Amino acid sequence: MTSEAAPAANAAASDKVRVMLVDDSAVVRGLVTRILEEDSGIAVIASVGNGQMALSALERQDVDVILLDIEMPVMDGMTALPKLLKIDPGVRVIMQSTLTLKGADVSMRALEMGAADYIPKPTATRELAGGMDFKAELLGKVKALGLARRRDPNRKARPGTTTSARPSIISSAPRPSALTPAAPLKLRTHTPEPPDIIAIGSSTGGPQALFNLLGVMRAGTVKQPILITQHMPATFTTILAEHITRVSGWDAKEAQDGEVIKGGRVYVAPGDFHMLVETKGVDKILRLTKDPPENFCRPAVDPMLRSISAAYGKRVLVAILTGMGSDGAKGGNVVVQAGGTVIAQDEATSVVWGMPGAAAHAGICSAIMPLGEIAPWMIKLATRR
């Protein structure tokens, strides 16, 4: 089978997010193409059946986002991933994964290897064709990652192709108009006392950022407990906690309802549950709830931050990392109003500057910095005496 991209389609796609589909099922490729091209800001410019064909297509095509299946004949997705990134280090790759322990583990390894995100793969074509949740997630991730790719200052068009500096799609975070100078971001003064708890919120690109941050802020560098809400489904959060333990040495696990929070541990919000904190006597305990999604997410960062602020007052340190949307900005405002401190990852090192951008533009941050500088800054604040 050959690439289904056409020169005329390529020319028409110059101002759109350019997508390549890689899946051995022609039926799946056809259904996903129809979903994507219902959006006027997206063009599917290549559709191929295995990783080897994807490599050949990427050599010829200027692509923003690749949807890459894991299990394929000739060359599977995990074999193709590093080869694709070698051809074009800036291309955003979304892995298509089943919601199984094996699928979650493979997806997490793909994220460590450089994939930008993953999307759960429906188990039946009827789910693919009719699932509104799948459609919304697919379109949201493709557009957000495509926009981030177009904003990459190091992005270069591949030989023989043309690109537009900015596609006509909607940003995932409030941004100043391109026609007016960007207003300088205002920073707050952070609380002088060391925090009693550290909270982290993240979404798209979050696993890679968490591995980086906690790989530096390894077990033993700080004594406070760390609570993490990463937008992920069940099963994936189990694997995320295991990978955090492996890369950082922290005792990381999914939170359990009613357990007492202890220092020196990392608690990850389980998929499909909000993770909250309550005070019970002298203890702080975790609560898991099925309250309605917030910011279209469960788990969500905002309810976690509101509850932490109520339980710990001003001795709270929050980091908002890369991710789509604005989750964490409202909860972060509650934290700073109580005297706590919020920092955000900067745009240059974020896969998508949605969540940290929303926090930055809300004026609630004491620092906005590259990912590599966040852990040393947090260690310094957490160990202050």
Short mmCIF file of C-alpha atoms in Angstrom, two decimals:
data_model
loop_
_atom_site.label_atom_id
_atom_site.label_comp_id
_atom_site.label_asym_id
_atom_site.label_seq_id
_atom_site.Cartn_x
_atom_site.Cartn_y
_atom_site.Cartn_z
CA MET A 1 0.00 0.00 0.00
CA THR A 2 1.25 3.51 -0.78
CA SER A 3 0.69 6.83 0.90
CA GLU A 4 -2.75 8.26 0.20
CA ALA A 5 -1.53 11.86 0.27
CA ALA A 6 -2.16 13.92 -2.86
CA PRO A 7 -0.19 16.98 -4.05
CA ALA A 8 -3.34 19.06 -4.39
CA ALA A 9 -4.34 18.20 -0.82
CA ASN A 10 -0.86 19.14 0.37
CA ALA A 11 -1.11 22.59 -1.17
CA ALA A 12 -4.55 23.14 0.33
CA ALA A 13 -3.28 22.03 3.74
CA SER A 14 -0.52 24.63 4.04
CA ASP A 15 -2.48 26.69 6.57
CA LYS A 16 -3.85 23.73 8.49
CA VAL A 17 -2.53 21.26 11.03
CA ARG A 18 -0.99 18.57 8.84
CA VAL A 19 -1.61 15.04 10.11
CA MET A 20 -0.25 11.64 9.11
CA LEU A 21 -2.16 8.50 10.12
CA VAL A 22 -0.20 5.28 10.67
CA ASP A 23 -2.39 2.23 11.27
CA ASP A 24 -2.56 -1.18 9.60
CA SER A 25 -6.36 -1.00 9.48
CA ALA A 26 -7.66 0.85 6.42
CA VAL A 27 -11.07 1.03 8.10
CA VAL A 28 -9.64 2.79 11.15
CA ARG A 29 -7.66 5.18 8.97
CA GLY A 30 -10.78 6.02 6.98
CA LEU A 31 -12.90 6.67 10.06
CA VAL A 32 -10.22 8.77 11.77
CA THR A 33 -9.68 10.76 8.58
CA ARG A 34 -13.37 11.63 8.43
CA ILE A 35 -13.39 12.72 12.07
CA LEU A 36 -10.31 14.91 11.65
CA GLU A 37 -11.34 16.51 8.39
CA GLU A 38 -14.71 17.55 9.79
CA ASP A 39 -12.58 20.28 11.38
CA SER A 40 -11.58 22.96 8.87
CA GLY A 41 -8.28 23.53 10.66
CA ILE A 42 -6.99 19.98 10.08
CA ALA A 43 -5.82 18.18 6.94
CA VAL A 44 -4.82 14.53 6.73
CA ILE A 45 -1.94 14.68 4.25
CA ALA A 46 -0.73 11.06 4.53
CA SER A 47 -2.32 7.76 5.52
CA VAL A 48 -0.15 4.63 5.64
CA GLY A 49 -0.31 1.09 6.94
CA ASN A 50 2.93 0.55 8.86
CA GLY A 51 5.96 2.25 10.38
CA GLN A 52 8.24 1.70 7.38
CA MET A 53 5.80 3.49 5.10
CA ALA A 54 5.52 6.28 7.67
CA LEU A 55 9.28 6.85 7.51
CA SER A 56 9.15 7.14 3.73
CA ALA A 57 6.17 9.51 3.89
CA LEU A 58 7.82 11.74 6.50
CA GLU A 59 10.91 12.09 4.30
CA ARG A 60 8.68 13.62 1.62
CA GLN A 61 5.97 15.41 3.60
CA ASP A 62 5.90 18.31 6.03
CA VAL A 63 3.90 16.87 8.96
CA ASP A 64 2.84 18.51 12.23
CA VAL A 65 1.22 15.57 14.04
CA ILE A 66 1.54 11.81 13.57
CA LEU A 67 -1.09 9.41 14.92
CA LEU A 68 0.95 6.24 15.39
CA ASP A 69 -0.51 2.81 16.11
CA ILE A 70 1.60 0.51 18.28
CA GLU A 71 0.97 -2.95 16.83
CA MET A 72 1.51 -3.16 13.04
CA PRO A 73 3.18 -5.55 10.60
CA VAL A 74 6.52 -4.81 8.85
CA MET A 75 7.47 -2.14 11.43
CA ASP A 76 5.53 -1.50 14.64
CA GLY A 77 5.00 1.85 16.28
CA MET A 78 7.63 1.50 18.99
CA THR A 79 10.30 0.65 16.41
CA ALA A 80 9.20 3.48 14.15
CA LEU A 81 8.95 6.16 16.87
CA PRO A 82 12.69 6.94 17.34
CA LYS A 83 13.26 6.74 13.59
CA LEU A 84 10.47 9.24 12.92
CA LEU A 85 11.85 11.61 15.55
CA LYS A 86 15.30 11.32 14.01
CA ILE A 87 13.92 12.44 10.65
CA ASP A 88 11.98 15.32 12.23
CA PRO A 89 12.75 15.92 15.95
CA GLY A 90 9.96 18.50 16.20
CA VAL A 91 7.08 16.44 14.89
CA ARG A 92 4.43 15.70 17.52
CA VAL A 93 3.64 11.98 17.80
CA ILE A 94 0.43 10.72 19.43
CA MET A 95 0.48 7.01 20.20
CA GLN A 96 -2.75 5.06 19.74
CA SER A 97 -3.04 2.66 22.66
CA THR A 98 -5.53 0.21 24.14
CA LEU A 99 -6.73 0.79 27.71
CA THR A 100 -4.93 -2.24 29.10
CA LEU A 101 -2.00 -2.62 31.47
CA LYS A 102 0.17 -3.65 28.53
CA GLY A 103 -1.06 -0.74 26.43
CA ALA A 104 -0.50 1.71 29.28
CA ASP A 105 3.03 0.44 29.92
CA VAL A 106 3.97 0.62 26.24
CA SER A 107 2.47 4.12 25.98
CA MET A 108 4.45 5.30 28.99
CA ARG A 109 7.65 3.97 27.46
CA ALA A 110 6.77 5.76 24.23
CA LEU A 111 6.37 9.03 26.14
CA GLU A 112 9.80 8.52 27.69
CA MET A 113 11.17 7.98 24.16
CA GLY A 114 9.79 11.27 22.90
CA ALA A 115 6.13 10.79 21.95
CA ALA A 116 4.11 13.89 22.80
CA ASP A 117 0.94 12.14 23.97
CA TYR A 118 -1.27 9.10 23.55
CA ILE A 119 -4.92 8.54 22.83
CA PRO A 120 -6.90 5.49 23.95
CA LYS A 121 -7.80 3.41 20.92
CA PRO A 122 -11.43 2.27 20.80
CA THR A 123 -11.79 -1.49 20.86
CA ALA A 124 -14.47 -1.55 18.16
CA THR A 125 -15.11 0.46 15.01
CA ARG A 126 -18.58 1.36 16.29
CA GLU A 127 -16.92 3.13 19.24
CA LEU A 128 -14.61 4.90 16.83
CA ALA A 129 -17.46 6.00 14.60
CA GLY A 130 -19.91 7.03 17.32
CA GLY A 131 -17.92 7.89 20.42
CA MET A 132 -18.19 11.63 21.09
CA ASP A 133 -15.62 11.42 23.90
CA PHE A 134 -13.11 9.89 21.51
CA LYS A 135 -13.82 12.51 18.85
CA ALA A 136 -13.46 15.40 21.28
CA GLU A 137 -10.21 14.04 22.72
CA LEU A 138 -8.77 13.28 19.28
CA LEU A 139 -9.57 16.71 17.85
CA GLY A 140 -8.44 18.53 20.98
CA LYS A 141 -5.07 16.81 21.14
CA VAL A 142 -4.34 17.04 17.42
CA LYS A 143 -5.16 20.76 17.30
CA ALA A 144 -3.32 21.66 20.49
CA LEU A 145 -0.19 19.75 19.51
CA GLY A 146 -0.38 21.02 15.95
CA LEU A 147 -0.54 24.61 17.16
CA ALA A 148 2.39 24.02 19.50
CA ARG A 149 4.34 22.55 16.58
CA ARG A 150 3.59 25.59 14.41
CA ARG A 151 4.75 27.93 17.16
CA ASP A 152 8.05 26.07 17.57
CA PRO A 153 10.76 28.62 16.65
CA ASN A 154 13.04 25.79 15.48
CA ARG A 155 10.46 24.39 13.08
CA LYS A 156 11.59 24.17 9.47
CA ALA A 157 9.61 23.01 6.47
CA ARG A 158 10.83 19.79 4.91
CA PRO A 159 12.40 20.16 1.43
CA GLY A 160 9.85 20.62 -1.32
CA THR A 161 7.01 21.61 1.00
CA THR A 162 5.49 24.85 2.22
CA THR A 163 4.20 25.74 5.67
CA SER A 164 2.35 28.57 7.26
CA ALA A 165 3.74 30.24 10.35
CA ARG A 166 0.43 29.93 12.13
CA PRO A 167 -2.55 27.71 11.34
CA SER A 168 -6.09 28.94 11.69
CA ILE A 169 -6.93 26.95 14.82
CA ILE A 170 -7.86 27.92 18.34
CA SER A 171 -5.26 28.09 21.07
CA SER A 172 -5.73 25.96 24.16
CA ALA A 173 -4.90 28.87 26.47
CA PRO A 174 -5.75 32.57 26.67
CA ARG A 175 -3.17 34.47 24.63
CA PRO A 176 -2.65 38.14 23.73
CA SER A 177 -3.62 39.21 20.23
CA ALA A 178 -0.89 38.73 17.64
CA LEU A 179 -1.62 42.29 16.48
CA THR A 180 -0.73 43.92 19.79
CA PRO A 181 2.37 43.63 21.99
CA ALA A 182 2.04 40.95 24.64
CA ALA A 183 1.47 42.39 28.09
CA PRO A 184 4.26 41.50 30.51
CA LEU A 185 3.33 38.72 32.89
CA LYS A 186 3.04 39.80 36.50
CA LEU A 187 4.69 37.73 39.21
CA ARG A 188 3.70 37.45 42.85
CA THR A 189 5.97 37.28 45.89
CA HIS A 190 6.12 33.71 47.19
CA THR A 191 5.51 32.81 50.83
CA PRO A 192 8.74 32.79 52.89
CA GLU A 193 7.87 29.66 54.89
CA PRO A 194 8.72 26.21 53.53
CA PRO A 195 5.61 24.33 52.36
CA ASP A 196 4.07 21.42 54.21
CA ILE A 197 2.89 19.86 50.94
CA ILE A 198 3.75 20.02 47.24
CA ALA A 199 1.09 19.67 44.53
CA ILE A 200 1.64 19.22 40.81
CA GLY A 201 -0.88 19.47 37.99
CA SER A 202 -0.22 18.38 34.41
CA SER A 203 -1.80 17.05 31.24
CA THR A 204 -0.45 16.78 27.67
CA GLY A 205 3.31 16.25 27.92
CA GLY A 206 2.93 15.82 31.67
CA PRO A 207 4.45 12.34 32.10
CA GLN A 208 7.69 13.40 30.44
CA ALA A 209 7.77 16.58 32.52
CA LEU A 210 7.08 14.63 35.73
CA PHE A 211 9.88 12.16 34.98
CA ASN A 212 12.25 15.07 34.38
CA LEU A 213 11.23 17.06 37.46
CA LEU A 214 11.15 14.14 39.89
CA GLY A 215 14.28 12.68 38.37
CA VAL A 216 16.04 15.79 39.68
CA MET A 217 13.95 16.19 42.84
CA ARG A 218 14.68 12.60 43.79
CA ALA A 219 13.49 10.80 46.89
CA GLY A 220 15.13 12.29 49.96
CA THR A 221 15.79 15.75 48.56
CA VAL A 222 12.59 17.05 50.19
CA LYS A 223 10.53 15.63 53.04
CA GLN A 224 7.10 16.91 52.06
CA PRO A 225 4.47 14.66 50.47
CA ILE A 226 3.83 15.28 46.77
CA LEU A 227 0.34 15.06 45.29
CA ILE A 228 0.01 14.75 41.50
CA THR A 229 -3.04 15.14 39.32
CA GLN A 230 -2.21 14.14 35.76
CA HIS A 231 -5.04 13.96 33.26
CA MET A 232 -5.09 10.23 32.53
CA PRO A 233 -7.57 7.36 32.48
CA ALA A 234 -7.58 4.49 34.94
CA THR A 235 -4.85 1.89 34.39
CA PHE A 236 -2.56 4.56 32.91
CA THR A 237 -2.24 6.27 36.30
CA THR A 238 -1.20 2.95 37.84
CA ILE A 239 1.63 2.65 35.34
CA LEU A 240 2.52 6.34 35.74
CA ALA A 241 3.12 5.84 39.46
CA GLU A 242 5.31 2.80 38.78
CA HIS A 243 7.41 4.74 36.26
CA ILE A 244 7.82 7.65 38.69
CA THR A 245 9.19 5.23 41.29
CA ARG A 246 11.59 3.78 38.75
CA VAL A 247 12.98 7.11 37.50
CA SER A 248 13.08 8.97 40.82
CA GLY A 249 13.27 6.53 43.71
CA TRP A 250 10.16 8.06 45.28
CA ASP A 251 7.61 5.76 46.89
CA ALA A 252 4.94 6.64 44.32
CA LYS A 253 1.53 5.02 44.09
CA GLU A 254 -2.07 5.72 43.22
CA ALA A 255 -3.93 7.35 46.08
CA GLN A 256 -6.36 5.27 48.11
CA ASP A 257 -9.47 6.68 49.70
CA GLY A 258 -9.05 7.35 53.42
CA GLU A 259 -5.29 6.84 53.64
CA VAL A 260 -3.20 9.17 55.80
CA ILE A 261 -0.82 11.43 53.88
CA LYS A 262 2.81 10.84 54.86
CA GLY A 263 5.94 12.80 54.04
CA GLY A 264 8.42 11.43 51.55
CA ARG A 265 5.74 9.84 49.36
CA VAL A 266 4.18 10.65 46.00
CA TYR A 267 0.42 10.20 45.57
CA VAL A 268 -1.06 10.07 42.06
CA ALA A 269 -4.75 10.75 41.48
CA PRO A 270 -6.30 7.58 40.04
CA GLY A 271 -7.93 7.82 36.64
CA ASP A 272 -11.63 8.79 36.80
CA PHE A 273 -11.41 10.02 40.44
CA HIS A 274 -10.82 13.48 41.83
CA MET A 275 -8.16 13.37 44.57
CA LEU A 276 -8.94 15.62 47.56
CA VAL A 277 -7.44 16.25 50.99
CA GLU A 278 -9.39 16.39 54.26
CA THR A 279 -8.31 17.10 57.82
CA LYS A 280 -9.17 14.40 60.36
CA GLY A 281 -7.91 15.24 63.82
CA VAL A 282 -4.15 15.79 63.50
CA ASP A 283 -3.97 13.86 60.24
CA LYS A 284 -4.48 14.86 56.64
CA ILE A 285 -6.22 12.12 54.67
CA LEU A 286 -6.92 11.52 50.99
CA ARG A 287 -10.41 11.33 49.61
CA LEU A 288 -11.33 10.01 46.16
CA THR A 289 -14.60 11.21 44.69
CA LYS A 290 -16.71 10.71 41.61
CA ASP A 291 -17.88 14.32 41.70
CA PRO A 292 -18.65 15.70 38.23
CA PRO A 293 -15.68 16.42 35.95
CA GLU A 294 -14.20 19.91 36.10
CA ASN A 295 -12.59 21.48 33.06
CA PHE A 296 -13.90 18.37 31.25
CA CYS A 297 -11.54 16.25 33.37
CA ARG A 298 -11.68 13.72 36.16
CA PRO A 299 -9.25 13.74 37.86
CA ALA A 300 -8.92 17.51 37.72
CA VAL A 301 -6.34 19.81 39.25
CA ASP A 302 -8.68 22.54 40.51
CA PRO A 303 -10.56 20.45 43.13
CA MET A 304 -7.27 19.01 44.37
CA LEU A 305 -5.83 22.50 44.87
CA ARG A 306 -8.96 23.87 46.58
CA SER A 307 -8.95 21.02 49.08
CA ILE A 308 -5.21 21.27 49.73
CA SER A 309 -5.51 24.99 50.37
CA ALA A 310 -8.34 24.39 52.85
CA ALA A 311 -6.31 21.74 54.68
CA TYR A 312 -2.84 23.33 54.67
CA GLY A 313 -3.46 27.08 54.44
CA LYS A 314 -0.51 29.12 53.20
CA ARG A 315 2.09 26.34 53.43
CA VAL A 316 1.37 24.99 49.97
CA LEU A 317 3.66 24.88 46.93
CA VAL A 318 2.07 24.22 43.53
CA ALA A 319 3.65 23.57 40.14
CA ILE A 320 1.51 23.74 36.99
CA LEU A 321 3.20 21.85 34.17
CA THR A 322 2.54 21.42 30.46
CA GLY A 323 -1.00 20.58 29.43
CA MET A 324 -4.06 21.48 27.38
CA GLY A 325 -6.80 23.71 28.70
CA SER A 326 -6.79 25.85 31.83
CA ASP A 327 -7.17 23.34 34.68
CA GLY A 328 -5.27 24.52 37.75
CA ALA A 329 -5.66 28.27 37.24
CA LYS A 330 -8.79 28.65 39.38
CA GLY A 331 -7.55 26.27 42.06
CA GLY A 332 -4.18 28.00 41.97
CA ASN A 333 -5.91 31.32 42.64
CA VAL A 334 -7.46 29.81 45.78
CA VAL A 335 -3.98 28.70 46.85
CA VAL A 336 -2.38 32.14 46.45
CA GLN A 337 -5.31 33.91 48.11
CA ALA A 338 -4.60 31.74 51.15
CA GLY A 339 -0.91 32.70 51.03
CA GLY A 340 0.47 29.71 49.14
CA THR A 341 2.84 29.70 46.17
CA VAL A 342 2.24 28.73 42.52
CA ILE A 343 4.86 28.35 39.80
CA ALA A 344 4.38 27.44 36.14
CA GLN A 345 6.40 25.83 33.39
CA ASP A 346 7.36 28.28 30.64
CA GLU A 347 6.07 28.15 27.08
CA ALA A 348 9.36 27.21 25.44
CA THR A 349 9.67 23.91 27.33
CA SER A 350 5.96 23.00 27.43
CA VAL A 351 4.55 20.52 24.94
CA VAL A 352 1.34 22.59 25.15
CA TRP A 353 1.29 25.90 27.04
CA GLY A 354 -2.36 25.69 28.01
CA MET A 355 -2.53 24.98 31.74
CA PRO A 356 0.70 26.79 32.71
CA GLY A 357 -0.14 29.62 30.30
CA ALA A 358 -3.56 30.08 31.88
CA ALA A 359 -1.95 30.24 35.35
CA ALA A 360 0.69 32.67 34.10
CA HIS A 361 -1.83 35.01 32.48
CA ALA A 362 -4.04 34.87 35.60
CA GLY A 363 -1.24 36.58 37.54
CA ILE A 364 -1.05 33.89 40.24
CA CYS A 365 2.52 32.69 39.66
CA SER A 366 5.61 33.54 41.68
CA ALA A 367 7.83 32.13 38.94
CA ILE A 368 7.50 31.04 35.29
CA MET A 369 10.52 29.01 34.32
CA PRO A 370 11.93 26.30 32.06
CA LEU A 371 11.24 22.74 33.14
CA GLY A 372 14.89 22.12 33.98
CA GLU A 373 14.90 24.96 36.53
CA ILE A 374 11.70 24.03 38.37
CA ALA A 375 13.05 21.18 40.53
CA PRO A 376 16.06 23.13 41.90
CA TRP A 377 13.78 26.09 42.65
CA MET A 378 11.26 23.87 44.45
CA ILE A 379 13.99 22.08 46.42
CA LYS A 380 15.40 25.42 47.57
CA LEU A 381 11.99 26.61 48.74
CA ALA A 382 10.99 23.27 50.30
CA THR A 383 14.19 22.94 52.32
CA ARG A 384 14.34 26.56 53.55
CA ARG A 385 14.59 26.88 57.30
#
